[in-house]
Amino acid sequence: MTDNDLPPRLGNLTFHGPLSEERAVRMIERIAAVSPATVLDIGSGWGELLMRVLEAAPDASGVGIDINAEDLARGRLLAEEKGLADRVEFVEESALGTERGPVDAILCLGSSQALCDPDLPYDPAAALRELRRLVRPGGRVVLGEGFWERTPTDEELAGMWPGAGPGDHLLLGPLVDLAIEAGFRPAWIETASREEWEEFESGYRHDTEVWLAANPGHPLATETRERVDGQRASWLKGYRNVLGIAYLTLIPVD
């Protein structure tokens, strides 16, 4: 069985999250405006946003860290294609307790859990303190963080991921308060739109759905179908219009 026979993975996504091209451009402009020399992407995946920051800040170099080797390999190939291989490094390692700071700019989109002890309940306050430790004075942090649009019902929680509970996320106001308590000023607060969510959720499964339709009798079809159907149901019957993503552009203060 060759790689071409296997179900595809995330090939239809530009960013690994509900992030539009238009919003990404604005985020990048705000980071590039401070002329960063060093950029760290925590949970970088294939690092599309990181590389766009480097394109907008031509004197900068960047490091993307992640534990998914496949995504990192994709990032290295993209860096070659973009002519950025000499300015960006993709490293397979944990972000927990990382010593890769301080840097001028940090991207951490949907990956703040990587900064927390996996043996303890997720603590967004601890993640924010780590981000404050890793960024230099005058720098910028772009944090993409989940929050509840409203308190979910028991029925909605039952439709989400295993063990989902109301304490898994904060409302937006308390989340921003935590950022301030950690030593940041929230220079920009924005949230993913319904359209961005739908583009991401459909794009996340698009290539696999096409593969399933074309390969119903494949040896991997049953387990792939069950996985994809479960993912879709979790969104449509659980966190759709309940779970939000906040994009916070944060400035460190003393």
XYZ file of C-alpha atoms in Angstrom:
254
model
C 0.000 0.000 0.000
C 1.526 3.346 -1.066
C 1.004 6.789 0.448
C -1.192 7.604 -2.550
C -3.594 4.855 -1.451
C -4.002 6.252 2.067
C -6.664 8.726 3.249
C -5.335 12.292 2.749
C -4.640 14.526 5.723
C -5.404 18.269 5.874
C -4.226 18.983 2.358
C -7.140 21.345 1.737
C -6.207 23.671 4.622
C -3.981 26.733 4.419
C -4.056 27.316 8.179
C -4.750 24.710 10.850
C -7.621 26.638 12.383
C -10.595 28.919 11.591
C -8.495 31.754 10.183
C -9.302 33.620 6.980
C -6.777 35.082 4.577
C -8.040 38.564 5.370
C -7.612 38.190 9.122
C -4.186 36.598 8.689
C -3.012 39.575 6.634
C -4.065 42.007 9.356
C -2.370 39.945 12.075
C 0.842 39.790 10.079
C 0.823 43.537 9.483
C 0.567 44.207 13.213
C 3.501 41.891 13.935
C 5.678 43.166 11.095
C 5.099 46.768 12.234
C 7.445 46.191 15.207
C 10.211 44.793 12.937
C 10.842 41.539 14.818
C 14.222 39.872 14.419
C 13.169 36.565 15.975
C 9.824 34.779 15.739
C 8.745 31.642 17.600
C 5.730 29.605 16.501
C 4.491 27.276 19.252
C 2.565 24.311 17.866
C 3.512 25.536 14.414
C 2.239 22.632 12.346
C 3.459 23.370 8.841
C 4.077 27.009 9.763
C 2.152 28.861 7.055
C 1.508 31.894 9.261
C 5.104 31.878 10.537
C 6.490 31.956 7.018
C 4.167 34.773 6.018
C 5.430 36.790 8.972
C 8.983 36.209 7.771
C 8.031 37.342 4.283
C 6.594 40.553 5.763
C 9.612 41.066 8.072
C 12.591 40.345 5.796
C 15.195 40.749 8.546
C 13.544 38.156 10.787
C 14.316 34.495 11.334
C 11.878 31.995 12.789
C 11.536 28.695 14.596
C 8.474 26.489 14.509
C 8.144 23.811 17.173
C 5.641 20.965 17.121
C 5.442 17.270 17.944
C 3.850 16.247 14.639
C 6.644 15.139 12.331
C 4.385 14.964 9.273
C 3.303 18.588 9.613
C 6.880 19.715 10.210
C 8.039 17.917 7.082
C 5.327 19.701 5.124
C 6.581 22.985 6.580
C 10.143 22.324 5.449
C 8.951 21.644 1.921
C 6.892 24.844 1.913
C 9.902 26.800 3.199
C 11.949 25.518 0.272
C 9.203 26.506 -2.161
C 8.947 29.986 -0.646
C 12.724 30.530 -0.577
C 12.738 30.724 3.219
C 14.679 27.574 4.112
C 17.659 29.610 5.338
C 15.486 31.750 7.640
C 13.148 29.234 9.251
C 13.715 26.057 11.224
C 11.105 23.427 12.031
C 11.905 21.407 15.140
C 10.161 18.338 16.519
C 10.071 18.978 20.252
C 7.781 19.740 23.171
C 7.064 23.362 24.050
C 6.797 22.540 27.745
C 9.415 24.606 29.569
C 11.030 25.618 26.287
C 14.188 27.694 26.420
C 13.736 29.086 22.911
C 12.964 32.558 24.256
C 13.075 35.382 24.696
C 12.060 36.362 21.179
C 10.525 39.413 19.553
C 7.296 37.789 18.401
C 5.384 34.639 19.292
C 2.627 32.866 17.425
C 0.568 30.426 19.485
C -2.641 29.570 17.688
C -4.659 26.756 19.185
C -1.576 25.372 20.926
C -1.358 26.972 24.365
C -1.944 23.568 25.983
C 1.568 22.664 24.788
C 2.928 25.106 27.367
C 1.201 23.356 30.281
C 1.971 20.213 32.259
C 0.001 17.442 30.504
C -0.477 15.621 33.820
C -2.467 18.549 35.243
C -5.749 20.157 34.140
C -5.250 22.710 31.389
C -4.461 26.117 32.906
C -4.722 29.115 30.527
C -3.218 31.382 33.194
C -0.084 29.219 33.287
C 0.113 29.269 29.477
C -0.124 33.051 29.435
C 2.614 33.359 32.049
C 4.824 31.165 29.864
C 4.138 33.353 26.849
C 5.060 36.420 28.911
C 8.336 34.738 29.905
C 9.194 33.969 26.312
C 8.593 37.382 24.716
C 10.950 40.349 24.891
C 9.869 43.821 26.040
C 8.275 45.647 23.129
C 7.476 42.392 21.351
C 4.180 40.894 20.304
C 2.291 37.695 21.032
C -0.566 36.497 18.840
C -2.590 33.992 20.833
C -5.392 31.958 19.309
C -7.387 30.566 22.221
C -10.699 28.774 22.588
C -13.458 30.372 24.648
C -17.130 29.735 25.270
C -19.439 32.029 23.331
C -21.920 31.145 26.085
C -22.059 28.488 28.754
C -22.765 25.194 26.957
C -25.728 23.042 27.880
C -25.329 19.472 29.123
C -26.647 18.213 25.779
C -24.080 20.256 23.862
C -21.255 19.088 26.106
C -22.309 15.473 25.578
C -21.908 15.999 21.833
C -18.393 17.410 22.044
C -15.082 15.669 22.745
C -14.918 12.906 25.384
C -15.121 14.307 28.893
C -16.047 17.835 27.775
C -17.070 20.066 30.668
C -17.990 23.709 31.260
C -14.582 24.323 32.836
C -12.714 23.430 29.648
C -12.821 27.065 28.478
C -13.518 30.538 29.789
C -15.838 33.217 28.474
C -14.041 35.908 26.467
C -14.012 38.562 29.201
C -12.317 36.376 31.828
C -9.843 35.139 29.205
C -8.739 38.683 28.413
C -8.545 39.422 32.139
C -6.097 36.530 32.520
C -3.914 37.979 29.768
C -3.762 41.297 31.610
C -2.958 39.559 34.902
C -0.109 37.712 33.168
C 1.538 40.989 32.191
C 0.048 41.908 28.810
C -2.022 44.667 27.318
C -4.548 43.372 24.765
C -3.733 45.528 21.749
C -6.256 43.759 19.533
C -9.154 41.438 20.343
C -10.959 39.594 17.573
C -12.840 36.350 17.216
C -13.322 33.824 14.424
C -16.509 34.311 12.419
C -19.034 31.603 11.571
C -17.755 31.661 7.994
C -14.182 31.044 9.164
C -15.357 28.140 11.306
C -17.309 26.587 8.437
C -14.381 26.991 6.035
C -12.100 25.288 8.548
C -14.438 22.479 9.571
C -15.372 21.607 6.003
C -11.797 22.028 4.777
C -10.531 19.818 7.586
C -12.515 16.874 6.245
C -12.940 17.752 2.555
C -10.133 15.680 1.052
C -10.939 12.710 3.262
C -14.634 12.864 2.349
C -13.707 12.891 -1.347
C -11.388 9.928 -0.758
C -14.118 8.000 1.090
C -16.601 8.602 -1.710
C -14.091 7.245 -4.230
C -12.816 4.353 -2.089
C -15.794 2.870 -0.185
C -14.283 -0.624 -0.152
C -10.748 0.354 0.844
C -9.335 -1.607 3.835
C -9.069 1.682 5.763
C -12.465 3.028 4.729
C -14.458 1.822 7.735
C -12.171 3.240 10.417
C -11.682 6.442 8.428
C -15.435 6.877 7.976
C -16.059 6.352 11.691
C -13.385 8.890 12.614
C -14.616 11.539 10.187
C -18.278 11.009 11.077
C -17.391 11.404 14.747
C -15.482 14.617 14.102
C -18.338 16.100 12.108
C -20.931 15.140 14.704
C -18.827 16.700 17.467
C -18.934 20.000 15.610
C -22.521 19.996 14.371
C -24.106 18.497 17.497
C -21.707 19.859 20.088
C -19.518 22.935 19.827
C -20.909 24.716 16.733
C -21.852 28.289 17.716
C -20.780 27.503 21.294
C -16.999 27.275 21.106
C -15.267 30.377 19.815
C -11.680 31.169 18.931
C -10.261 34.472 20.158
C -7.255 35.968 18.426
C -5.493 38.238 20.890
C -2.564 40.441 19.881
C -0.774 41.021 23.169
C 1.945 43.496 24.184
C 4.097 42.634 27.219
C 4.354 45.181 30.013
C 6.466 45.265 33.177
